Structure formats: structure tokens, C-alpha cells
Amino acid sequence: DAGVTQSPTHLIKTRGQQVTLRCSPKSGHDTVSWYQQALGQGPQFIFQYYEEEERQRGNFPDRFSGHQFPNYSSELNVNALLLGDSALYLCASSWGTGGGEKLFFGSGTQLSVL
Amino acid sequence: GESVGLHLPTLSVQEGDNSIINCAYSNSASDYFIWYKQESGKGPQFIIDIRSNMDKRQGQRVTVLLNKTVKHLSLQIAATQPGDSAVYFCAENYPGNQFYFGTGTSLTVIP
């Protein structure tokens, strides 16, 4: 049973560029959430996708956008990268959106913006 | 213990001792909680969860205690091993919403 998989594992970009991160949820899960984790901090919620729609969003600007595909996999896009976007980006999957479901994480994509 | 803030709390324990990691959560409406372990360069790993209708839940070598009166969670690790060294996060979830994470507690096990 494959867990949550993310690609790439590491990425280096320069300011102003755009980046796309990818995630495949754990088998049996239909909901994908994205989190940003700065060094020394806990994960911060970006948004959640269910049935190919954004269902909830955290306090992140419109530069952060996403997509969910019919097979439940998801992408996170960040436009006009800033130095402060450097972080570990985590994808998490669960079943349903009502809350109270176990949330499982991938290993993350380490993004460095120079 | 862990709370939302700028400093990462640290805990050092001797191998074989029991560890207790504390967490203050923020929302009295939160009804589901998860403890995660995060090793360097990896994503958070699910350890144990508890719902608000319970005060205590036990797993393999781990116990989670929930005190809703003071909005406090603790994670107890029995017979701590070097492989338990990591950052531990508690996450709270209230109905229909996402999970909120604290800053985490760094646990170091001394051989």
C-alpha cells in the first residue's frame, strides 16, 4: 500500500519564477491538503482539494494555486516566487472533508528560492 | 511544552526513561487531535490520535492524554529509544476545518 508520494524532493528556483509541485495521495484517500513548513516551525495550511475543487484555504496569497485531478492526485503551483517562499512543502491526504479523519503526510518537497 | 510561538521547545531524556511531551491547543471546539513525529528531512509521521470523547488512548509504547478543561494534550513515550529522537507536533482539528499545528518539541534521546 503506497503512502503519500511527492515530487520532486528538492527544487531550486530564482525569484520571480514559477514552480509546480506534485502529490499522489495514499491509496483509498480522496482529499489532498497542502502545507508549508518553514524551518523550525509547524506546518501551515495552504489549501485543501476534494472532488477536484478547492474546499478550504488558509492565509496564503493568490500566488498559491492548486489543482486536483480525477485520480485524486494534486498539484501546487506558486507564481512570482519570493525568497520567503523557501520552505518544505508537504502534501497530506485523507478521506472526506468533514474533519476528524486521519491525515497522512508525504516526505515533502524542499523548495529553495534564490 | 509545545505551543504556538517562535522557539522550539527541547526535551532531553536518557535512553530507557519515559518521555512526556506537552501541547497546549487553542480552540475549545477542537474535537480531534493527532500527534506526529518528524525526523530531519522527512514529512510528519502519524503516531497516535484521540477524539474529544476520550481522555486517554494507548498505542505501542505511546499514550496520549487529553484534558479538555485546560485544553492540554500530552504524549507519553515509554522506554524511550534513540530512534525516538525527532520533533513532535500535536495537531488539532475542529469540525469541518483543517488541522492546526503547534511549533513542535524537539526530543533528544541520550544513549
PDB file of C-alpha atoms in Angstrom:
ATOM      1  CA  ASP A   1       0.000   0.000   0.000  1.00  0.00           C
ATOM      2  CA  ALA A   2       1.729   3.146  -1.226  1.00  0.00           C
ATOM      3  CA  GLY A   3       1.681   6.111   1.079  1.00  0.00           C
ATOM      4  CA  VAL A   4       1.585   9.751   0.028  1.00  0.00           C
ATOM      5  CA  THR A   5       4.188  10.428  -2.637  1.00  0.00           C
ATOM      6  CA  GLN A   6       5.543  13.822  -3.642  1.00  0.00           C
ATOM      7  CA  SER A   7       7.808  15.027  -6.413  1.00  0.00           C
ATOM      8  CA  PRO A   8      10.332  16.430  -6.773  1.00  0.00           C
ATOM      9  CA  THR A   9      12.122  16.014  -3.448  1.00  0.00           C
ATOM     10  CA  HIS A  10      14.229  19.134  -3.893  1.00  0.00           C
ATOM     11  CA  LEU A  11      13.935  22.179  -6.113  1.00  0.00           C
ATOM     12  CA  ILE A  12      15.948  25.358  -6.560  1.00  0.00           C
ATOM     13  CA  LYS A  13      14.350  28.386  -8.210  1.00  0.00           C
ATOM     14  CA  THR A  14      15.101  32.086  -8.512  1.00  0.00           C
ATOM     15  CA  ARG A  15      12.895  34.982  -7.509  1.00  0.00           C
ATOM     16  CA  GLY A  16      10.054  35.665  -9.908  1.00  0.00           C
ATOM     17  CA  GLN A  17       9.951  32.166 -11.317  1.00  0.00           C
ATOM     18  CA  GLN A  18       7.031  29.760 -11.118  1.00  0.00           C
ATOM     19  CA  VAL A  19       7.047  26.261  -9.637  1.00  0.00           C
ATOM     20  CA  THR A  20       4.758  23.205  -9.743  1.00  0.00           C
ATOM     21  CA  LEU A  21       4.850  20.521  -7.081  1.00  0.00           C
ATOM     22  CA  ARG A  22       3.077  17.186  -7.406  1.00  0.00           C
ATOM     23  CA  CYS A  23       1.383  14.791  -4.997  1.00  0.00           C
ATOM     24  CA  SER A  24      -0.262  11.382  -5.157  1.00  0.00           C
ATOM     25  CA  PRO A  25      -2.456  10.568  -2.170  1.00  0.00           C
ATOM     26  CA  LYS A  26      -2.433   7.407  -0.117  1.00  0.00           C
ATOM     27  CA  SER A  27      -4.465   4.597  -1.631  1.00  0.00           C
ATOM     28  CA  GLY A  28      -8.127   4.956  -0.691  1.00  0.00           C
ATOM     29  CA  HIS A  29      -7.899   8.669   0.068  1.00  0.00           C
ATOM     30  CA  ASP A  30      -9.791  11.266  -1.941  1.00  0.00           C
ATOM     31  CA  THR A  31      -8.785  14.522  -0.255  1.00  0.00           C
ATOM     32  CA  VAL A  32      -5.465  16.312  -0.581  1.00  0.00           C
ATOM     33  CA  SER A  33      -4.214  19.148   1.597  1.00  0.00           C
ATOM     34  CA  TRP A  34      -1.084  21.198   1.119  1.00  0.00           C
ATOM     35  CA  TYR A  35       1.024  22.650   3.911  1.00  0.00           C
ATOM     36  CA  GLN A  36       4.037  24.945   4.039  1.00  0.00           C
ATOM     37  CA  GLN A  37       6.623  24.319   6.733  1.00  0.00           C
ATOM     38  CA  ALA A  38       9.261  26.934   7.380  1.00  0.00           C
ATOM     39  CA  LEU A  39      12.431  25.935   9.192  1.00  0.00           C
ATOM     40  CA  GLY A  40      11.787  25.412  12.888  1.00  0.00           C
ATOM     41  CA  GLN A  41       8.024  25.862  12.553  1.00  0.00           C
ATOM     42  CA  GLY A  42       4.990  23.634  12.381  1.00  0.00           C
ATOM     43  CA  PRO A  43       3.195  23.046   9.081  1.00  0.00           C
ATOM     44  CA  GLN A  44       0.887  25.868   7.951  1.00  0.00           C
ATOM     45  CA  PHE A  45      -2.247  25.012   5.975  1.00  0.00           C
ATOM     46  CA  ILE A  46      -2.343  26.314   2.400  1.00  0.00           C
ATOM     47  CA  PHE A  47      -5.473  24.716   0.929  1.00  0.00           C
ATOM     48  CA  GLN A  48      -7.445  21.520   0.563  1.00  0.00           C
ATOM     49  CA  TYR A  49      -8.827  19.814  -2.548  1.00  0.00           C
ATOM     50  CA  TYR A  50     -11.753  17.443  -2.751  1.00  0.00           C
ATOM     51  CA  GLU A  51     -13.696  16.380  -5.832  1.00  0.00           C
ATOM     52  CA  GLU A  52     -11.337  18.480  -7.959  1.00  0.00           C
ATOM     53  CA  GLU A  53     -12.307  21.701  -6.182  1.00  0.00           C
ATOM     54  CA  GLU A  54     -10.606  23.878  -3.598  1.00  0.00           C
ATOM     55  CA  ARG A  55     -12.666  23.415  -0.446  1.00  0.00           C
ATOM     56  CA  GLN A  56     -10.750  25.330   2.188  1.00  0.00           C
ATOM     57  CA  ARG A  57      -7.941  27.826   2.072  1.00  0.00           C
ATOM     58  CA  GLY A  58      -5.522  29.148   4.629  1.00  0.00           C
ATOM     59  CA  ASN A  59      -3.979  32.593   4.809  1.00  0.00           C
ATOM     60  CA  PHE A  60      -1.908  32.419   1.636  1.00  0.00           C
ATOM     61  CA  PRO A  61      -1.924  34.844  -1.321  1.00  0.00           C
ATOM     62  CA  ASP A  62      -3.384  34.083  -4.736  1.00  0.00           C
ATOM     63  CA  ARG A  63       0.120  33.325  -5.988  1.00  0.00           C
ATOM     64  CA  PHE A  64      -0.506  29.920  -4.479  1.00  0.00           C
ATOM     65  CA  SER A  65      -2.903  27.851  -6.527  1.00  0.00           C
ATOM     66  CA  GLY A  66      -3.647  24.205  -6.997  1.00  0.00           C
ATOM     67  CA  HIS A  67      -5.421  21.553  -8.892  1.00  0.00           C
ATOM     68  CA  GLN A  68      -6.801  18.098  -8.247  1.00  0.00           C
ATOM     69  CA  PHE A  69      -7.157  15.501 -10.973  1.00  0.00           C
ATOM     70  CA  PRO A  70      -9.820  12.794 -11.376  1.00  0.00           C
ATOM     71  CA  ASN A  71      -7.404  10.205  -9.947  1.00  0.00           C
ATOM     72  CA  TYR A  72      -7.190  12.372  -6.766  1.00  0.00           C
ATOM     73  CA  SER A  73      -3.581  13.421  -7.380  1.00  0.00           C
ATOM     74  CA  SER A  74      -2.842  17.096  -6.950  1.00  0.00           C
ATOM     75  CA  GLU A  75      -0.526  19.905  -7.941  1.00  0.00           C
ATOM     76  CA  LEU A  76       0.554  23.012  -6.055  1.00  0.00           C
ATOM     77  CA  ASN A  77       1.587  25.990  -8.166  1.00  0.00           C
ATOM     78  CA  VAL A  78       3.387  29.042  -6.857  1.00  0.00           C
ATOM     79  CA  ASN A  79       3.839  32.055  -9.121  1.00  0.00           C
ATOM     80  CA  ALA A  80       6.208  35.019  -8.819  1.00  0.00           C
ATOM     81  CA  LEU A  81       8.378  33.275  -6.248  1.00  0.00           C
ATOM     82  CA  LEU A  82       9.713  35.285  -3.322  1.00  0.00           C
ATOM     83  CA  LEU A  83      12.678  34.482  -1.108  1.00  0.00           C
ATOM     84  CA  GLY A  84      10.209  33.896   1.719  1.00  0.00           C
ATOM     85  CA  ASP A  85       8.603  31.044  -0.186  1.00  0.00           C
ATOM     86  CA  SER A  86      11.621  28.895   0.627  1.00  0.00           C
ATOM     87  CA  ALA A  87      10.246  26.079   2.755  1.00  0.00           C
ATOM     88  CA  LEU A  88       9.322  22.419   2.901  1.00  0.00           C
ATOM     89  CA  TYR A  89       6.025  21.879   1.086  1.00  0.00           C
ATOM     90  CA  LEU A  90       4.054  18.985   2.427  1.00  0.00           C
ATOM     91  CA  CYS A  91       1.160  17.160   0.869  1.00  0.00           C
ATOM     92  CA  ALA A  92      -1.247  15.289   3.108  1.00  0.00           C
ATOM     93  CA  SER A  93      -4.133  13.031   2.216  1.00  0.00           C
ATOM     94  CA  SER A  94      -7.255  11.902   3.997  1.00  0.00           C
ATOM     95  CA  TRP A  95     -10.698  10.513   3.295  1.00  0.00           C
ATOM     96  CA  GLY A  96     -13.525  13.056   3.106  1.00  0.00           C
ATOM     97  CA  THR A  97     -13.620  16.677   4.200  1.00  0.00           C
ATOM     98  CA  GLY A  98     -15.774  16.711   7.284  1.00  0.00           C
ATOM     99  CA  GLY A  99     -12.872  16.814   9.670  1.00  0.00           C
ATOM    100  CA  GLY A 100     -11.868  14.156  12.122  1.00  0.00           C
ATOM    101  CA  GLU A 101     -10.126  11.956   9.583  1.00  0.00           C
ATOM    102  CA  LYS A 102      -6.577  10.718   9.908  1.00  0.00           C
ATOM    103  CA  LEU A 103      -4.173  12.884   7.938  1.00  0.00           C
ATOM    104  CA  PHE A 104      -1.108  11.248   6.390  1.00  0.00           C
ATOM    105  CA  PHE A 105       1.835  13.193   5.019  1.00  0.00           C
ATOM    106  CA  GLY A 106       4.336  12.707   2.248  1.00  0.00           C
ATOM    107  CA  SER A 107       8.038  13.398   2.659  1.00  0.00           C
ATOM    108  CA  GLY A 108       7.719  16.853   1.172  1.00  0.00           C
ATOM    109  CA  THR A 109       9.393  18.969  -1.474  1.00  0.00           C
ATOM    110  CA  GLN A 110      12.181  21.225  -0.233  1.00  0.00           C
ATOM    111  CA  LEU A 111      11.954  24.456  -2.222  1.00  0.00           C
ATOM    112  CA  SER A 112      14.814  26.926  -2.176  1.00  0.00           C
ATOM    113  CA  VAL A 113      14.293  30.343  -3.758  1.00  0.00           C
ATOM    114  CA  LEU A 114      17.493  32.254  -4.527  1.00  0.00           C
TER     115      LEU A 114
ATOM    116  CA  GLY B   1       5.841  22.156  26.403  1.00  0.00           C
ATOM    117  CA  GLU B   2       4.696  22.922  22.904  1.00  0.00           C
ATOM    118  CA  SER B   3       2.646  25.948  21.996  1.00  0.00           C
ATOM    119  CA  VAL B   4       2.348  28.371  19.148  1.00  0.00           C
ATOM    120  CA  GLY B   5       5.447  30.542  19.299  1.00  0.00           C
ATOM    121  CA  LEU B   6       8.857  31.324  17.873  1.00  0.00           C
ATOM    122  CA  HIS B   7      11.043  28.993  19.917  1.00  0.00           C
ATOM    123  CA  LEU B   8      11.204  25.253  19.508  1.00  0.00           C
ATOM    124  CA  PRO B   9      10.981  23.668  22.975  1.00  0.00           C
ATOM    125  CA  THR B  10      13.506  20.949  23.618  1.00  0.00           C
ATOM    126  CA  LEU B  11      13.493  17.849  25.785  1.00  0.00           C
ATOM    127  CA  SER B  12      16.447  15.584  26.524  1.00  0.00           C
ATOM    128  CA  VAL B  13      15.940  12.172  28.102  1.00  0.00           C
ATOM    129  CA  GLN B  14      18.139   9.227  28.912  1.00  0.00           C
ATOM    130  CA  GLU B  15      17.635   6.092  26.853  1.00  0.00           C
ATOM    131  CA  GLY B  16      15.213   3.789  28.634  1.00  0.00           C
ATOM    132  CA  ASP B  17      13.464   6.579  30.549  1.00  0.00           C
ATOM    133  CA  ASN B  18       9.919   7.674  29.862  1.00  0.00           C
ATOM    134  CA  SER B  19       9.301  10.899  27.936  1.00  0.00           C
ATOM    135  CA  ILE B  20       6.402  13.298  28.302  1.00  0.00           C
ATOM    136  CA  ILE B  21       5.759  15.906  25.618  1.00  0.00           C
ATOM    137  CA  ASN B  22       3.129  18.537  26.288  1.00  0.00           C
ATOM    138  CA  CYS B  23       0.937  20.580  23.985  1.00  0.00           C
ATOM    139  CA  ALA B  24      -1.480  23.437  24.612  1.00  0.00           C
ATOM    140  CA  TYR B  25      -4.128  23.673  21.932  1.00  0.00           C
ATOM    141  CA  SER B  26      -6.017  26.806  21.057  1.00  0.00           C
ATOM    142  CA  ASN B  27      -9.626  26.069  20.181  1.00  0.00           C
ATOM    143  CA  SER B  28     -12.102  24.685  22.698  1.00  0.00           C
ATOM    144  CA  ALA B  29     -14.219  23.426  19.764  1.00  0.00           C
ATOM    145  CA  SER B  30     -11.415  21.152  18.533  1.00  0.00           C
ATOM    146  CA  ASP B  31     -12.619  17.576  18.739  1.00  0.00           C
ATOM    147  CA  TYR B  32      -9.872  15.531  17.123  1.00  0.00           C
ATOM    148  CA  PHE B  33      -6.145  15.530  17.775  1.00  0.00           C
ATOM    149  CA  ILE B  34      -3.145  13.827  16.233  1.00  0.00           C
ATOM    150  CA  TRP B  35       0.444  13.502  17.404  1.00  0.00           C
ATOM    151  CA  TYR B  36       3.098  13.432  14.691  1.00  0.00           C
ATOM    152  CA  LYS B  37       6.798  12.607  14.722  1.00  0.00           C
ATOM    153  CA  GLN B  38       9.047  14.371  12.239  1.00  0.00           C
ATOM    154  CA  GLU B  39      12.610  13.317  11.615  1.00  0.00           C
ATOM    155  CA  SER B  40      15.054  15.579   9.854  1.00  0.00           C
ATOM    156  CA  GLY B  41      14.354  15.834   6.128  1.00  0.00           C
ATOM    157  CA  LYS B  42      11.141  13.826   6.323  1.00  0.00           C
ATOM    158  CA  GLY B  43       7.447  14.533   6.471  1.00  0.00           C
ATOM    159  CA  PRO B  44       5.417  14.220   9.692  1.00  0.00           C
ATOM    160  CA  GLN B  45       4.678  10.613  10.604  1.00  0.00           C
ATOM    161  CA  PHE B  46       1.340   9.721  12.242  1.00  0.00           C
ATOM    162  CA  ILE B  47       1.848   8.360  15.770  1.00  0.00           C
ATOM    163  CA  ILE B  48      -1.499   8.305  17.545  1.00  0.00           C
ATOM    164  CA  ASP B  49      -4.808  10.142  17.535  1.00  0.00           C
ATOM    165  CA  ILE B  50      -7.549  10.844  20.055  1.00  0.00           C
ATOM    166  CA  ARG B  51     -11.067  12.212  19.836  1.00  0.00           C
ATOM    167  CA  SER B  52     -12.564  14.606  22.324  1.00  0.00           C
ATOM    168  CA  ASN B  53     -14.908  11.983  23.760  1.00  0.00           C
ATOM    169  CA  MET B  54     -11.869  10.203  25.218  1.00  0.00           C
ATOM    170  CA  ASP B  55      -9.371  11.212  27.923  1.00  0.00           C
ATOM    171  CA  LYS B  56      -6.702   8.635  27.182  1.00  0.00           C
ATOM    172  CA  ARG B  57      -5.614   6.390  24.365  1.00  0.00           C
ATOM    173  CA  GLN B  58      -2.772   3.917  24.263  1.00  0.00           C
ATOM    174  CA  GLY B  59      -0.689   2.613  21.402  1.00  0.00           C
ATOM    175  CA  GLN B  60       2.531   0.702  21.196  1.00  0.00           C
ATOM    176  CA  ARG B  61       4.853   2.396  23.751  1.00  0.00           C
ATOM    177  CA  VAL B  62       2.862   5.635  23.426  1.00  0.00           C
ATOM    178  CA  THR B  63      -0.041   7.088  25.382  1.00  0.00           C
ATOM    179  CA  VAL B  64      -1.928  10.276  24.658  1.00  0.00           C
ATOM    180  CA  LEU B  65      -3.786  12.132  27.399  1.00  0.00           C
ATOM    181  CA  LEU B  66      -6.377  14.807  26.717  1.00  0.00           C
ATOM    182  CA  ASN B  67      -7.532  17.385  29.251  1.00  0.00           C
ATOM    183  CA  LYS B  68     -10.299  19.425  27.635  1.00  0.00           C
ATOM    184  CA  THR B  69     -10.792  21.593  30.700  1.00  0.00           C
ATOM    185  CA  VAL B  70      -7.410  23.243  30.267  1.00  0.00           C
ATOM    186  CA  LYS B  71      -7.013  22.495  26.528  1.00  0.00           C
ATOM    187  CA  HIS B  72      -3.965  20.350  27.059  1.00  0.00           C
ATOM    188  CA  LEU B  73      -2.574  17.250  25.361  1.00  0.00           C
ATOM    189  CA  SER B  74       0.378  15.125  26.332  1.00  0.00           C
ATOM    190  CA  LEU B  75       2.265  12.346  24.607  1.00  0.00           C
ATOM    191  CA  GLN B  76       3.985   9.785  26.797  1.00  0.00           C
ATOM    192  CA  ILE B  77       6.653   7.575  25.288  1.00  0.00           C
ATOM    193  CA  ALA B  78       7.666   4.569  27.355  1.00  0.00           C
ATOM    194  CA  ALA B  79      11.239   3.265  27.435  1.00  0.00           C
ATOM    195  CA  THR B  80      12.494   5.968  25.081  1.00  0.00           C
ATOM    196  CA  GLN B  81      14.928   4.766  22.432  1.00  0.00           C
ATOM    197  CA  PRO B  82      17.485   6.650  20.287  1.00  0.00           C
ATOM    198  CA  GLY B  83      15.177   6.175  17.297  1.00  0.00           C
ATOM    199  CA  ASP B  84      12.579   8.299  19.080  1.00  0.00           C
ATOM    200  CA  SER B  85      14.772  11.387  18.656  1.00  0.00           C
ATOM    201  CA  ALA B  86      12.772  13.757  16.457  1.00  0.00           C
ATOM    202  CA  VAL B  87      10.477  16.782  16.546  1.00  0.00           C
ATOM    203  CA  TYR B  88       6.989  16.004  17.825  1.00  0.00           C
ATOM    204  CA  PHE B  89       3.912  18.007  16.826  1.00  0.00           C
ATOM    205  CA  CYS B  90       0.396  17.973  18.072  1.00  0.00           C
ATOM    206  CA  ALA B  91      -2.311  18.931  15.589  1.00  0.00           C
ATOM    207  CA  GLU B  92      -5.867  19.994  16.437  1.00  0.00           C
ATOM    208  CA  ASN B  93      -8.890  19.758  14.189  1.00  0.00           C
ATOM    209  CA  TYR B  94     -12.308  21.216  14.694  1.00  0.00           C
ATOM    210  CA  PRO B  95     -15.382  20.172  12.742  1.00  0.00           C
ATOM    211  CA  GLY B  96     -15.217  20.945   9.041  1.00  0.00           C
ATOM    212  CA  ASN B  97     -11.852  22.600   9.261  1.00  0.00           C
ATOM    213  CA  GLN B  98      -8.220  21.884   8.654  1.00  0.00           C
ATOM    214  CA  PHE B  99      -5.581  20.855  11.117  1.00  0.00           C
ATOM    215  CA  TYR B 100      -3.616  23.430  13.083  1.00  0.00           C
ATOM    216  CA  PHE B 101      -0.118  22.597  14.200  1.00  0.00           C
ATOM    217  CA  GLY B 102       1.963  23.954  17.031  1.00  0.00           C
ATOM    218  CA  THR B 103       5.659  24.768  16.846  1.00  0.00           C
ATOM    219  CA  GLY B 104       6.750  21.307  17.919  1.00  0.00           C
ATOM    220  CA  THR B 105       9.016  19.891  20.616  1.00  0.00           C
ATOM    221  CA  SER B 106      12.456  18.553  19.828  1.00  0.00           C
ATOM    222  CA  LEU B 107      13.186  15.303  21.673  1.00  0.00           C
ATOM    223  CA  THR B 108      16.781  14.146  22.054  1.00  0.00           C
ATOM    224  CA  VAL B 109      17.471  10.706  23.482  1.00  0.00           C
ATOM    225  CA  ILE B 110      20.850  10.353  25.175  1.00  0.00           C
ATOM    226  CA  PRO B 111      22.336   6.848  24.790  1.00  0.00           C
TER     227      PRO B 111
END
